[in-house]
Short mmCIF file of C-alpha atoms and ligand atoms in Angstrom, two decimals:
data_model
loop_
_atom_site.label_atom_id
_atom_site.label_comp_id
_atom_site.label_asym_id
_atom_site.label_seq_id
_atom_site.Cartn_x
_atom_site.Cartn_y
_atom_site.Cartn_z
CA MET A 10 98.77 157.67 157.62
CA SER A 11 100.04 155.45 154.88
CA VAL A 12 101.82 152.21 155.38
CA ALA A 13 104.57 151.22 152.92
CA PRO A 14 103.61 148.17 150.83
CA GLN A 15 106.37 145.96 152.18
CA GLN A 16 104.95 146.32 155.67
CA ILE A 17 101.57 144.92 154.67
CA GLU A 18 102.60 141.85 152.73
CA ALA A 19 104.28 138.96 154.47
CA PRO A 20 105.78 135.79 152.89
CA GLU A 21 103.62 132.71 152.99
CA LEU A 22 106.10 129.97 152.16
CA PRO A 23 109.86 129.43 152.31
CA LEU A 24 110.84 129.60 148.65
CA SER A 25 109.67 131.02 145.30
CA VAL A 26 111.52 130.31 142.04
CA VAL A 27 110.84 132.85 139.27
CA ILE A 28 111.58 131.91 135.64
CA PRO A 29 111.20 134.24 132.63
CA ILE A 30 110.36 132.29 129.47
CA PHE A 31 110.44 133.45 125.85
CA ASN A 32 110.33 130.77 123.12
CA GLU A 33 111.91 128.00 125.19
CA GLU A 34 109.69 125.02 124.10
CA GLY A 35 112.69 122.71 123.88
CA ASN A 36 113.83 123.49 127.43
CA ILE A 37 110.61 123.34 129.43
CA GLU A 38 110.50 119.58 130.06
CA SER A 39 114.14 119.33 131.13
CA LEU A 40 113.74 122.47 133.14
CA HIS A 41 110.88 121.01 135.08
CA LYS A 42 112.73 117.75 135.60
CA GLU A 43 116.05 119.26 136.75
CA LEU A 44 114.45 121.92 138.85
CA THR A 45 112.09 119.47 140.60
CA ALA A 46 115.01 117.20 141.43
CA ALA A 47 117.12 120.05 142.76
CA LEU A 48 114.32 121.62 144.79
CA THR A 49 113.19 118.30 146.23
CA ALA A 50 116.73 117.66 147.40
CA ILE A 51 116.67 121.01 149.23
CA GLY A 52 113.53 119.80 150.95
CA ARG A 53 111.71 123.13 151.51
CA ASP A 54 108.19 123.86 150.53
CA TYR A 55 108.32 125.93 147.32
CA GLU A 56 106.43 127.43 144.44
CA VAL A 57 107.67 127.99 140.86
CA ILE A 58 106.38 131.04 139.02
CA ALA A 59 106.96 130.70 135.30
CA ILE A 60 106.30 133.83 133.21
CA ASN A 61 105.60 133.14 129.54
CA ASP A 62 106.77 136.40 128.02
CA GLY A 63 104.63 136.23 124.88
CA SER A 64 106.30 133.12 123.38
CA GLN A 65 105.37 132.33 119.76
CA ASP A 66 106.30 128.66 119.94
CA ARG A 67 104.70 125.88 121.92
CA SER A 68 105.91 127.18 125.33
CA HIS A 69 102.32 128.15 126.15
CA GLU A 70 100.84 124.61 125.86
CA MET A 71 103.90 123.02 127.42
CA LEU A 72 103.82 125.24 130.45
CA ASN A 73 100.10 124.59 130.93
CA ALA A 74 100.81 120.87 130.66
CA VAL A 75 103.49 121.14 133.40
CA GLN A 76 101.11 123.09 135.56
CA ALA A 77 98.40 120.45 135.16
CA ARG A 78 100.80 117.79 136.53
CA ASP A 79 102.52 119.87 139.16
CA GLU A 80 100.46 122.23 141.29
CA ARG A 81 103.54 123.90 142.73
CA TRP A 82 103.95 125.58 139.35
CA HIS A 83 102.10 128.82 138.62
CA ILE A 84 102.08 130.16 135.09
CA ILE A 85 101.61 133.74 134.05
CA HIS A 86 101.08 134.22 130.32
CA PHE A 87 101.82 137.71 129.02
CA ARG A 88 99.72 139.04 126.13
CA ARG A 89 102.85 139.81 124.12
CA ASN A 90 106.59 139.96 124.57
CA PHE A 91 107.37 142.57 127.22
CA GLY A 92 110.98 141.58 127.92
CA GLN A 93 112.89 139.71 130.57
CA THR A 94 112.75 142.56 133.11
CA ALA A 95 108.96 142.80 132.85
CA ALA A 96 108.70 139.03 133.21
CA LEU A 97 110.77 139.08 136.35
CA ALA A 98 108.76 142.02 137.73
CA ALA A 99 105.53 140.00 137.22
CA GLY A 100 107.15 137.08 138.99
CA PHE A 101 108.21 139.31 141.87
CA ASP A 102 104.71 140.71 142.22
CA ALA A 103 103.27 137.21 142.43
CA ALA A 104 105.99 135.66 144.60
CA ARG A 105 105.04 134.60 148.11
CA GLY A 106 108.37 133.07 149.20
CA GLU A 107 110.55 134.27 152.02
CA VAL A 108 113.43 133.83 149.59
CA VAL A 109 112.86 134.53 145.86
CA VAL A 110 115.28 132.83 143.48
CA THR A 111 115.47 133.79 139.77
CA ILE A 112 116.83 131.45 137.17
CA ASP A 113 116.83 131.30 133.34
CA ALA A 114 114.78 128.75 131.49
CA ASP A 115 117.59 127.67 129.19
CA LEU A 116 119.40 125.64 131.91
CA GLN A 117 122.59 127.69 131.45
CA ASN A 118 122.45 127.86 135.21
CA ASP A 119 122.50 124.55 137.02
CA PRO A 120 119.46 124.22 139.32
CA ARG A 121 121.57 122.23 141.71
CA ASP A 122 123.46 125.43 142.49
CA ILE A 123 120.30 126.90 144.10
CA GLU A 124 121.14 124.95 147.27
CA MET A 125 124.51 126.65 147.62
CA ILE A 126 122.95 130.04 147.01
CA LEU A 127 120.35 129.38 149.68
CA ASP A 128 123.07 128.25 152.16
CA LYS A 129 124.86 131.53 151.63
CA PHE A 130 121.56 133.41 151.99
CA ALA A 131 120.98 131.73 155.34
CA GLU A 132 124.19 133.34 156.63
CA GLY A 133 122.20 136.59 156.74
CA TYR A 134 122.33 138.19 153.33
CA ASP A 135 119.53 139.96 151.54
CA ILE A 136 120.80 139.22 148.05
CA VAL A 137 123.04 136.39 146.92
CA SER A 138 124.21 136.58 143.36
CA GLY A 139 125.62 133.82 141.16
CA TRP A 140 129.05 134.41 139.63
CA ARG A 141 129.39 132.28 136.51
CA GLN A 142 132.71 130.37 136.27
CA ASN A 143 134.27 129.20 133.01
CA ARG A 144 131.73 130.98 130.83
CA LYS A 145 130.88 129.20 127.63
CA GLU A 146 129.79 132.18 125.52
CA SER A 147 131.84 133.94 122.86
CA LEU A 148 134.76 135.90 124.17
CA PHE A 149 134.47 139.05 122.09
CA LEU A 150 130.69 139.38 121.73
CA ARG A 151 129.76 138.45 125.26
CA ARG A 152 132.46 137.98 127.86
CA ILE A 153 134.56 141.07 127.20
CA PRO A 154 131.56 143.48 127.01
CA SER A 155 130.17 141.78 130.10
CA MET A 156 133.44 142.12 132.00
CA LEU A 157 133.70 145.81 131.17
CA ALA A 158 130.08 146.35 132.10
CA ASN A 159 130.54 144.63 135.47
CA ARG A 160 133.53 146.79 136.23
CA LEU A 161 131.71 149.92 135.26
CA ILE A 162 128.57 149.06 137.21
CA SER A 163 130.57 148.04 140.27
CA ARG A 164 132.59 151.27 140.24
CA SER A 165 129.69 153.57 139.66
CA THR A 166 127.23 152.00 142.03
CA GLY A 167 129.65 150.96 144.83
CA ILE A 168 128.15 147.42 144.95
CA LYS A 169 131.05 145.29 143.77
CA LEU A 170 129.89 142.16 141.86
CA HIS A 171 131.85 140.20 139.27
CA ASP A 172 128.74 139.14 137.42
CA TYR A 173 125.75 141.43 137.42
CA GLY A 174 124.41 139.59 134.35
CA CYS A 175 123.94 136.18 136.01
CA THR A 176 120.22 135.54 136.39
CA LEU A 177 120.71 132.95 139.16
CA LYS A 178 120.23 135.09 142.22
CA ALA A 179 118.34 134.92 145.47
CA TYR A 180 116.53 137.89 147.00
CA ASP A 181 114.82 138.55 150.28
CA PHE A 182 111.03 138.94 150.00
CA ASP A 183 111.17 142.65 151.06
CA VAL A 184 113.78 143.41 148.43
CA VAL A 185 111.70 142.06 145.49
CA LYS A 186 108.64 143.85 146.77
CA GLY A 187 110.51 147.08 147.23
CA VAL A 188 112.30 147.60 143.90
CA GLN A 189 110.62 149.20 140.89
CA LEU A 190 111.76 147.67 137.57
CA TYR A 191 111.60 148.81 133.97
CA GLY A 192 113.82 148.85 130.86
CA GLU A 193 116.64 146.37 131.29
CA LEU A 194 116.92 147.21 134.97
CA HIS A 195 116.69 143.67 136.42
CA ARG A 196 120.44 143.24 136.31
CA PHE A 197 120.81 146.30 138.50
CA ILE A 198 118.61 145.07 141.37
CA PRO A 199 121.57 144.64 143.69
CA ALA A 200 122.65 148.23 142.95
CA LEU A 201 119.12 149.63 143.21
CA ALA A 202 118.53 147.72 146.40
CA SER A 203 121.74 149.07 147.87
CA GLN A 204 119.84 152.19 148.92
CA MET A 205 117.68 149.97 151.13
CA GLY A 206 120.89 149.00 152.96
CA VAL A 207 120.92 145.38 151.76
CA ARG A 208 123.75 142.88 152.40
CA VAL A 209 124.93 141.38 149.14
CA ALA A 210 127.08 138.28 148.67
CA GLU A 211 128.42 136.47 145.60
CA VAL A 212 128.78 132.72 145.11
CA PRO A 213 130.62 130.99 142.21
CA VAL A 214 128.22 128.94 140.11
CA LYS A 215 128.57 126.68 137.08
CA ASP A 216 127.96 128.00 133.59
CA ARG A 217 126.69 125.60 131.04
CA SER A 218 125.90 125.84 127.32
CA ARG A 219 122.34 126.68 126.44
CA HIS A 220 120.39 123.39 126.61
CA TRP A 221 118.30 124.12 123.47
CA GLY A 222 117.61 127.07 121.20
CA SER A 223 119.56 130.29 120.92
CA SER A 224 120.07 133.45 122.93
CA LYS A 225 117.42 136.15 122.69
CA TYR A 226 119.95 138.96 122.81
CA GLY A 227 122.72 140.30 120.60
CA PHE A 228 125.44 142.86 121.02
CA GLY A 229 122.86 145.64 121.05
CA ARG A 230 121.96 144.84 124.60
CA THR A 231 125.33 146.38 125.75
CA PHE A 232 124.10 149.88 124.78
CA LYS A 233 120.80 149.48 126.65
CA VAL A 234 122.71 148.30 129.68
CA ILE A 235 124.95 151.42 129.55
CA LEU A 236 121.92 153.76 129.22
CA ASP A 237 120.25 152.03 132.14
CA LEU A 238 123.41 152.39 134.12
CA ILE A 239 123.26 156.15 133.70
CA VAL A 240 119.67 156.12 135.12
CA VAL A 241 120.75 153.85 138.00
CA VAL A 242 123.67 156.05 138.98
CA PHE A 243 121.37 159.10 138.86
CA VAL A 244 118.71 157.43 140.95
CA LEU A 245 121.24 156.24 143.47
CA SER A 246 123.19 159.47 143.96
CA TYR A 247 120.47 162.06 143.72
CA PHE A 248 117.65 160.05 145.21
CA ASN A 249 116.42 161.85 148.26
CA ARG A 250 117.47 165.44 147.76
CA PRO A 251 118.50 166.26 144.17
CA LEU A 252 118.56 169.93 145.22
CA TYR A 253 121.67 169.32 147.30
CA VAL A 254 123.55 167.91 144.29
CA PHE A 255 122.34 170.44 141.70
CA GLY A 256 122.43 173.25 144.26
CA ALA A 257 126.05 172.59 145.18
CA ALA A 258 127.06 172.58 141.53
CA GLY A 259 125.01 175.74 140.96
CA PHE A 260 126.64 177.58 143.86
CA LEU A 261 130.12 176.54 142.68
CA VAL A 262 129.65 177.60 139.07
CA GLY A 263 127.65 180.73 139.92
CA GLY A 264 130.19 181.62 142.65
CA ILE A 265 133.11 181.46 140.19
CA GLY A 266 131.10 183.65 137.79
CA ALA A 267 130.36 186.14 140.53
CA LEU A 268 134.07 186.30 141.55
CA LEU A 269 135.11 186.94 137.96
CA GLY A 270 132.45 189.63 137.68
CA ALA A 271 133.61 191.27 140.88
CA TYR A 272 137.24 191.18 139.67
CA LEU A 273 136.24 192.86 136.40
CA THR A 274 134.22 195.52 138.22
CA VAL A 275 137.10 196.36 140.56
CA PHE A 276 139.50 196.34 137.63
CA LYS A 277 137.32 198.82 135.73
CA LEU A 278 136.79 201.15 138.68
CA LEU A 279 140.48 201.22 139.63
CA THR A 280 142.09 201.41 136.22
CA GLU A 281 139.32 202.92 134.15
CA ASN A 282 139.98 200.45 131.42
CA LYS A 283 137.11 199.18 129.22
CA ILE A 284 135.95 195.69 130.07
CA GLY A 285 133.14 195.40 127.52
CA ASP A 286 135.28 193.48 124.97
CA ARG A 287 136.84 191.07 127.46
CA PRO A 288 136.03 187.35 126.92
CA LEU A 289 136.30 187.03 130.73
CA LEU A 290 133.16 189.15 131.01
CA GLN A 291 131.27 186.78 128.84
CA LEU A 292 132.52 183.88 130.83
CA ALA A 293 131.47 185.54 134.10
CA ALA A 294 127.95 186.17 132.74
CA LEU A 295 127.70 182.67 131.35
CA LEU A 296 128.74 181.04 134.64
CA MET A 297 126.32 183.13 136.69
CA VAL A 298 123.41 182.20 134.41
CA LEU A 299 124.46 178.56 134.52
CA GLY A 300 124.58 178.66 138.29
CA VAL A 301 121.02 179.99 138.50
CA GLN A 302 119.87 177.38 136.03
CA LEU A 303 121.46 174.52 137.96
CA ILE A 304 119.87 175.65 141.18
CA SER A 305 116.44 175.94 139.50
CA THR A 306 116.85 172.47 137.91
CA GLY A 307 117.60 171.21 141.41
CA ILE A 308 114.41 172.75 142.76
CA VAL A 309 112.35 171.17 139.97
CA ALA A 310 114.01 167.79 140.50
CA ASP A 311 113.37 168.13 144.23
CA MET A 312 109.69 168.78 143.58
CA LEU A 313 109.55 165.73 141.29
CA MET A 314 111.02 163.59 144.06
CA ARG A 315 108.43 164.96 146.42
CA THR A 316 105.66 163.97 144.07
CA TYR A 317 107.26 160.53 143.68
CA HIS A 318 107.46 159.90 147.41
CA GLU A 319 104.12 161.35 148.36
CA SER A 320 101.97 160.07 145.51
CA GLN A 321 103.26 156.53 145.74
CA HIS A 322 103.72 156.48 149.49
CA LYS A 323 107.39 155.61 148.98
CA PRO A 324 109.22 155.28 152.28
CA ILE A 325 112.40 157.27 152.74
CA TYR A 326 113.76 154.50 154.94
CA PHE A 327 113.80 150.67 154.92
CA ILE A 328 113.56 148.52 158.01
CA ARG A 329 115.45 145.28 158.48
CA GLU A 330 113.79 144.06 161.64
CA ARG A 331 111.63 145.20 164.50
CA LYS A 332 111.87 144.13 168.12
CA ARG A 333 109.36 145.16 170.73
CA THR A 334 107.61 143.59 173.68
CA GLU A 335 103.87 143.51 172.97
CA LYS A 336 101.77 144.06 176.06
CA ALA A 337 98.55 142.00 176.45
CA GLY A 338 95.44 143.74 175.14
CA GLU A 339 97.42 146.21 173.08
CA ASP A 340 96.84 146.50 169.36
CA SER A 341 99.93 145.67 167.31
CA LEU A 342 101.64 148.81 166.17
CA PHE A 343 103.44 146.87 163.59
CA PRO A 344 101.03 145.20 161.17
CA GLY A 345 102.53 142.48 159.03
CA ASN A 346 105.22 141.47 161.46
N1 UDP B 415 113.64 136.02 128.11
C1 UDP B 415 112.38 136.55 128.31
N2 UDP B 415 111.92 137.60 127.50
C2 UDP B 415 112.72 138.10 126.54
C3 UDP B 415 114.04 137.56 126.37
C4 UDP B 415 114.46 136.53 127.16
O1 UDP B 415 111.62 136.09 129.19
O2 UDP B 415 112.29 139.01 125.82
C5 UDP B 415 114.08 134.90 128.96
C6 UDP B 415 114.60 133.70 128.21
O3 UDP B 415 113.59 132.79 127.86
C7 UDP B 415 115.62 133.08 129.20
C8 UDP B 415 116.11 134.31 129.92
O4 UDP B 415 115.15 135.37 129.71
O5 UDP B 415 114.93 132.27 130.15
C9 UDP B 415 117.48 134.74 129.45
O6 UDP B 415 117.48 134.89 128.08
P1 UDP B 415 118.74 134.38 127.14
O7 UDP B 415 119.13 133.01 127.55
O8 UDP B 415 118.32 134.59 125.73
O9 UDP B 415 119.85 135.41 127.56
P2 UDP B 415 121.42 135.14 127.68
O10 UDP B 415 121.57 133.92 128.54
O11 UDP B 415 121.88 134.94 126.31
O12 UDP B 415 121.94 136.38 128.36
MG1 MG B 416 120.70 132.14 128.40
#
């Protein structure tokens, strides 16, 4: 029997802070200072995991210097630039905190807001997301595309957030260990995690201007986000049994085709008119073929899902909590709890 990964690992300390870093040499010192002050004020034991995503400036040396002074900081240096999502994924893999907070290195988020996020988290949520107020970025290039994207994502995933793009978020340990990230998918974690049955809350946070340097993204990101959204919607709606979705569409389309075909047959038999030149005949044939194809696509997709679940031991359920009275001398049935 296989055990799902999230049942084996258990958090080892209260808080992890994960920071993706790409060419941020001018921000690292202030980041360390502001973050240390904010986290000390919170008063929990913590670790910071900084991922150097293939920076070409002096971020490498500067991060190592911070790590030499402050053993709570762990640094992961990528071989090259793999992107913000990959950096966050590496941070999630390494994180040992009960709560995992993500924040940008450019200090656009205020580290002092972490406390508020954690307070909300303590009310019993699995994800708490920052919602940037009074955004400083350009209206047409950033804020309007971002507003439209947030509406679109909220509508199509059913998880309503005003600000999917805000990196300042807090996640439960099991959530970060349970989501698979690639592409630009990190902004969709709340949506992806929704299939685990997570409780999501949003907290207004400050938005500041970038402390130093310039943004790593341009308008082009909007298209990647939209393409990723299509994948997310697909994953969310067809996840467990794609055959049901494709099969239903196949029966509908094929059924209409069959009805049209039956009508034409009866028409020909009763009236002895020719039906060979009727466009309706072509439509009937087309719909019936389409129906068969949809159903077979569903079967193929279903087999893919089966491979996915079985080869990677993916659970088809997610557990929030277990309660059971352990009797003396009995082996724990629930490892990791
Ligand atoms: N970042 C990264 N890899 C990349 C691009 C960005 O690790 O390929 C980091 C970057 O250093 C910053 C965060 O991701 O800490 C957000 O990037 P940025 O501030 O450029 O994005 P914006 O705030 O403009 O959306
Ligand atoms: Mg930024």
